Coordinates of C-alpha atoms in Angstrom, one line a residue:
M9 CA 52.6 -55.3 43.6
T10 CA 55.5 -53.9 41.4
K11 CA 55.5 -50.3 41.1
R12 CA 55.0 -48.8 38.0
R13 CA 55.7 -45.7 35.7
I14 CA 53.4 -44.4 33.2
L15 CA 54.9 -42.6 30.3
K16 CA 53.0 -40.8 27.8
I17 CA 54.1 -40.7 24.1
T18 CA 52.5 -38.1 21.8
G19 CA 53.1 -36.6 18.8
P20 CA 52.4 -37.3 14.9
D21 CA 55.1 -39.6 14.7
A22 CA 54.7 -41.6 17.9
R23 CA 53.3 -44.8 16.3
D24 CA 56.0 -45.1 13.5
F25 CA 58.6 -44.4 16.2
L26 CA 57.6 -47.3 18.6
Q27 CA 56.9 -49.6 15.6
G28 CA 60.6 -49.3 14.6
L29 CA 62.0 -50.2 17.9
I30 CA 59.7 -52.8 20.0
T31 CA 59.1 -56.4 19.7
N32 CA 55.4 -56.1 18.9
D33 CA 53.0 -54.7 16.4
V34 CA 51.9 -51.2 17.6
E35 CA 48.8 -51.6 15.4
R36 CA 47.4 -53.9 18.0
L37 CA 46.5 -51.0 20.1
T38 CA 43.1 -51.1 18.2
E39 CA 42.5 -54.4 20.2
G40 CA 43.5 -53.2 23.5
L41 CA 47.0 -53.4 25.5
V42 CA 50.0 -54.3 23.7
Y43 CA 52.7 -56.3 25.8
A44 CA 56.0 -55.7 24.2
A45 CA 60.0 -55.4 24.9
L46 CA 62.7 -53.0 23.8
L47 CA 65.9 -55.2 23.2
T48 CA 69.7 -54.4 22.4
P49 CA 70.7 -54.9 18.9
Q50 CA 72.2 -58.1 20.2
G51 CA 68.9 -59.4 20.9
K52 CA 69.0 -59.1 24.8
Y53 CA 66.4 -57.5 27.1
I54 CA 66.3 -54.0 28.0
A55 CA 62.8 -53.6 29.4
D56 CA 59.4 -54.8 28.9
F57 CA 56.1 -53.1 29.1
F58 CA 52.4 -52.3 28.0
L59 CA 51.5 -50.0 25.5
V60 CA 48.1 -48.5 26.2
P61 CA 45.5 -46.9 23.6
A62 CA 44.9 -43.2 25.2
E63 CA 42.9 -40.4 23.7
E64 CA 45.8 -38.2 22.9
G65 CA 49.0 -40.5 22.0
I66 CA 50.0 -44.0 23.7
L67 CA 50.5 -44.6 27.4
L68 CA 53.7 -46.8 28.4
D69 CA 53.3 -49.0 31.4
V70 CA 56.7 -50.0 32.7
A71 CA 58.3 -50.9 36.3
E72 CA 59.3 -48.0 38.3
S73 CA 62.9 -49.3 38.3
L74 CA 63.3 -49.1 34.6
G75 CA 61.4 -45.8 34.1
D76 CA 64.3 -43.4 34.2
M77 CA 66.4 -45.7 32.0
L78 CA 63.6 -46.4 29.4
S79 CA 62.7 -42.8 29.0
Q80 CA 66.2 -41.7 28.4
R81 CA 66.9 -44.6 25.8
L82 CA 63.8 -43.6 23.8
T83 CA 64.6 -40.1 23.8
M84 CA 68.0 -41.4 22.4
Y85 CA 66.4 -43.0 19.7
K86 CA 64.1 -40.1 18.9
L87 CA 66.3 -38.6 16.6
R88 CA 64.2 -36.0 14.4
A89 CA 60.9 -37.9 15.1
N90 CA 58.2 -35.6 16.2
V91 CA 57.6 -37.3 19.4
T92 CA 57.1 -36.1 22.9
I93 CA 58.1 -38.5 26.0
E94 CA 56.9 -37.4 29.3
T95 CA 55.7 -39.0 32.7
A96 CA 51.9 -39.3 33.1
P97 CA 50.4 -38.7 36.4
L98 CA 48.5 -41.9 36.5
H99 CA 48.5 -45.1 38.5
L100 CA 48.3 -48.7 37.7
H101 CA 45.3 -50.5 39.0
R102 CA 44.9 -54.3 38.7
G103 CA 42.4 -56.9 39.3
V104 CA 40.9 -60.5 38.4
E105 CA 37.3 -60.1 39.1
D106 CA 34.8 -58.3 36.7
M107 CA 36.7 -56.0 34.6
P108 CA 35.7 -52.3 35.0
E109 CA 34.7 -50.0 32.2
D110 CA 38.2 -48.3 32.2
G111 CA 40.0 -51.7 32.0
F112 CA 42.0 -53.4 29.6
A113 CA 42.7 -57.2 29.5
D114 CA 46.1 -58.1 30.4
P115 CA 47.2 -59.8 27.1
R116 CA 49.7 -62.1 28.7
H117 CA 47.2 -64.7 30.1
P118 CA 43.4 -64.7 31.0
A119 CA 44.1 -65.4 34.7
L120 CA 46.2 -62.2 35.1
G121 CA 42.9 -60.1 34.9
W122 CA 42.9 -56.5 33.8
R123 CA 44.9 -53.4 34.1
A124 CA 43.6 -49.9 34.6
Y125 CA 44.9 -46.4 34.7
R126 CA 43.6 -43.9 37.1
E127 CA 44.5 -40.4 38.6
T128 CA 44.6 -42.0 42.4
P129 CA 46.6 -45.2 43.7
Q130 CA 45.3 -48.5 44.1
E131 CA 44.9 -49.2 47.8
D132 CA 43.0 -52.5 48.1
D133 CA 45.2 -55.0 46.3
S134 CA 45.5 -58.1 48.1
I135 CA 45.8 -60.6 45.3
D136 CA 49.0 -63.0 45.4
W137 CA 50.4 -62.0 42.2
T138 CA 53.5 -64.0 42.5
A139 CA 51.3 -67.2 42.9
L140 CA 49.5 -66.5 39.7
R141 CA 52.9 -65.9 38.0
V142 CA 54.3 -69.0 39.2
A143 CA 51.0 -71.1 38.4
H144 CA 50.8 -69.5 34.6
L145 CA 54.7 -69.2 33.8
I146 CA 54.7 -65.6 33.8
P147 CA 58.2 -63.9 33.9
E148 CA 58.7 -60.7 35.9
T149 CA 60.7 -57.5 35.6
G150 CA 63.9 -57.6 37.2
V151 CA 63.3 -61.4 38.6
E152 CA 63.1 -63.5 35.3
L153 CA 63.8 -60.5 33.0
T154 CA 67.2 -59.2 33.2
P155 CA 69.8 -57.7 31.0
D156 CA 71.1 -61.4 30.2
T157 CA 67.7 -62.5 28.9
F158 CA 66.6 -63.5 25.5
I159 CA 62.9 -63.0 25.4
L160 CA 62.2 -66.2 23.6
E161 CA 63.5 -68.4 26.5
V162 CA 61.2 -66.8 28.9
G163 CA 58.2 -67.6 26.6
F164 CA 57.6 -63.9 25.0
E165 CA 55.9 -65.6 22.1
R166 CA 53.3 -67.4 24.1
L167 CA 52.7 -64.3 26.1
S168 CA 51.8 -62.2 23.1
G169 CA 54.7 -60.1 23.4
V170 CA 56.4 -60.5 19.9
D171 CA 55.5 -60.4 16.3
F172 CA 57.5 -62.1 14.0
R173 CA 55.4 -60.6 10.9
K174 CA 55.7 -56.7 11.8
G175 CA 59.1 -56.1 10.2
C176 CA 62.2 -54.6 11.5
Y177 CA 62.9 -53.4 15.2
V178 CA 66.0 -53.4 17.4
G179 CA 67.3 -56.9 18.1
Q180 CA 65.0 -58.4 15.3
E181 CA 67.4 -60.5 13.4
V182 CA 68.6 -62.3 16.6
T183 CA 65.3 -63.1 17.8
A184 CA 64.1 -64.1 14.3
R185 CA 67.1 -66.4 14.1
M186 CA 66.3 -68.1 17.5
K187 CA 62.7 -68.5 16.3
H188 CA 63.4 -70.2 13.2
K189 CA 66.8 -71.8 13.3
T190 CA 67.5 -72.6 16.8
D191 CA 66.2 -75.2 19.3
L192 CA 66.1 -73.5 22.5
R193 CA 68.5 -75.4 25.0
K194 CA 67.7 -73.0 28.2
G195 CA 64.7 -71.2 29.3
L196 CA 62.1 -70.7 32.1
A197 CA 60.2 -73.6 33.3
Q198 CA 57.9 -74.5 36.1
V199 CA 59.1 -76.7 39.1
S200 CA 57.9 -78.1 42.1
V201 CA 59.9 -77.5 45.4
S202 CA 60.0 -79.7 48.2
G203 CA 61.8 -78.5 51.1
P204 CA 63.7 -75.4 52.1
A205 CA 65.2 -73.3 49.1
E206 CA 65.4 -69.5 48.8
V207 CA 65.0 -67.8 45.6
G208 CA 68.4 -67.4 43.7
T209 CA 69.5 -70.8 44.9
E210 CA 71.5 -72.9 42.1
I211 CA 70.0 -76.0 41.1
L212 CA 71.9 -79.2 40.7
S213 CA 71.4 -82.1 38.6
N214 CA 73.6 -85.1 39.3
G215 CA 76.3 -82.7 40.8
K216 CA 76.3 -80.4 37.7
V217 CA 74.6 -77.1 37.6
A218 CA 71.2 -77.0 35.9
G219 CA 69.8 -74.0 36.7
T220 CA 68.6 -71.3 39.3
L221 CA 65.6 -70.8 41.0
L222 CA 63.8 -67.5 40.5
S223 CA 60.4 -67.2 42.0
R224 CA 58.8 -69.3 44.4
S225 CA 55.1 -69.7 45.8
A226 CA 54.4 -72.5 48.2
D227 CA 55.7 -75.4 46.7
R228 CA 56.0 -74.5 43.1
G229 CA 58.4 -72.3 41.4
L230 CA 59.8 -70.8 38.4
A231 CA 63.1 -71.7 37.3
Y232 CA 65.7 -70.9 34.7
L233 CA 67.2 -74.4 33.3
R234 CA 69.4 -76.0 31.0
Y235 CA 66.8 -78.4 29.4
D236 CA 69.4 -81.1 28.8
R237 CA 70.4 -81.7 32.5
A238 CA 66.6 -80.6 33.9
V239 CA 66.0 -84.4 34.2
G240 CA 64.5 -86.2 37.3
D241 CA 65.0 -85.0 40.6
M242 CA 67.2 -82.0 41.3
A243 CA 68.5 -80.3 44.2
A244 CA 68.5 -76.6 45.3
G245 CA 70.1 -76.5 48.5
D246 CA 67.9 -78.8 50.7
A247 CA 65.1 -78.9 48.7
T248 CA 64.2 -81.3 45.9
V249 CA 63.3 -79.8 42.7
T250 CA 61.3 -81.3 39.8
R251 CA 60.5 -79.8 36.4
T252 CA 56.6 -79.9 35.9
D253 CA 55.9 -78.2 32.8
A254 CA 58.0 -80.6 30.6

């Protein structure tokens, strides 16, 4: 399971501060977890995370590898806003069985179960989260989500990670233009994989680069593809790759 950093954002300006920065509507915290991203002004991915309603302020659940960077970036944006950003002494717990009283449904897909935030680490997680991600086309921080990513190409709208009615945020103009004026020519797709192929392997179609295999679980995977070339059987090393979500 990806290690997580739990930040705590407090202060009278906390909600307005986040609302002007992130891809989703902070007001959705009344319904539970909010999945969102912070983007560059050019609309590219910086970080994805969950906002969590808390008694005092808002918790922010982000991959540990992005924790320091995101904290620094939010502090840079803070300017004169009355907001405090600090690390909370909490740990993520996850499961797919009955949701506990302190749990929140994962807003990306029902199959991803629940998330809870507790003072002690989780020690009993035996779930194959990669298999679940691959089965339900869920991108992962640092794998399918990188600094080169445009969030609509990896399905953020389907994952309830972006709100097109909330108003301005960093990168909003590019994201809205991709939504309303552009047919996506590249993006994340599910594929079948028959044969040996490591993640990171280039996918070829008729001798031309069609994409890259990014995640794999048994005979299924996630790939970033050029849709116009991802037709029929393709090759990734010695494996045969076929798009299955078209």
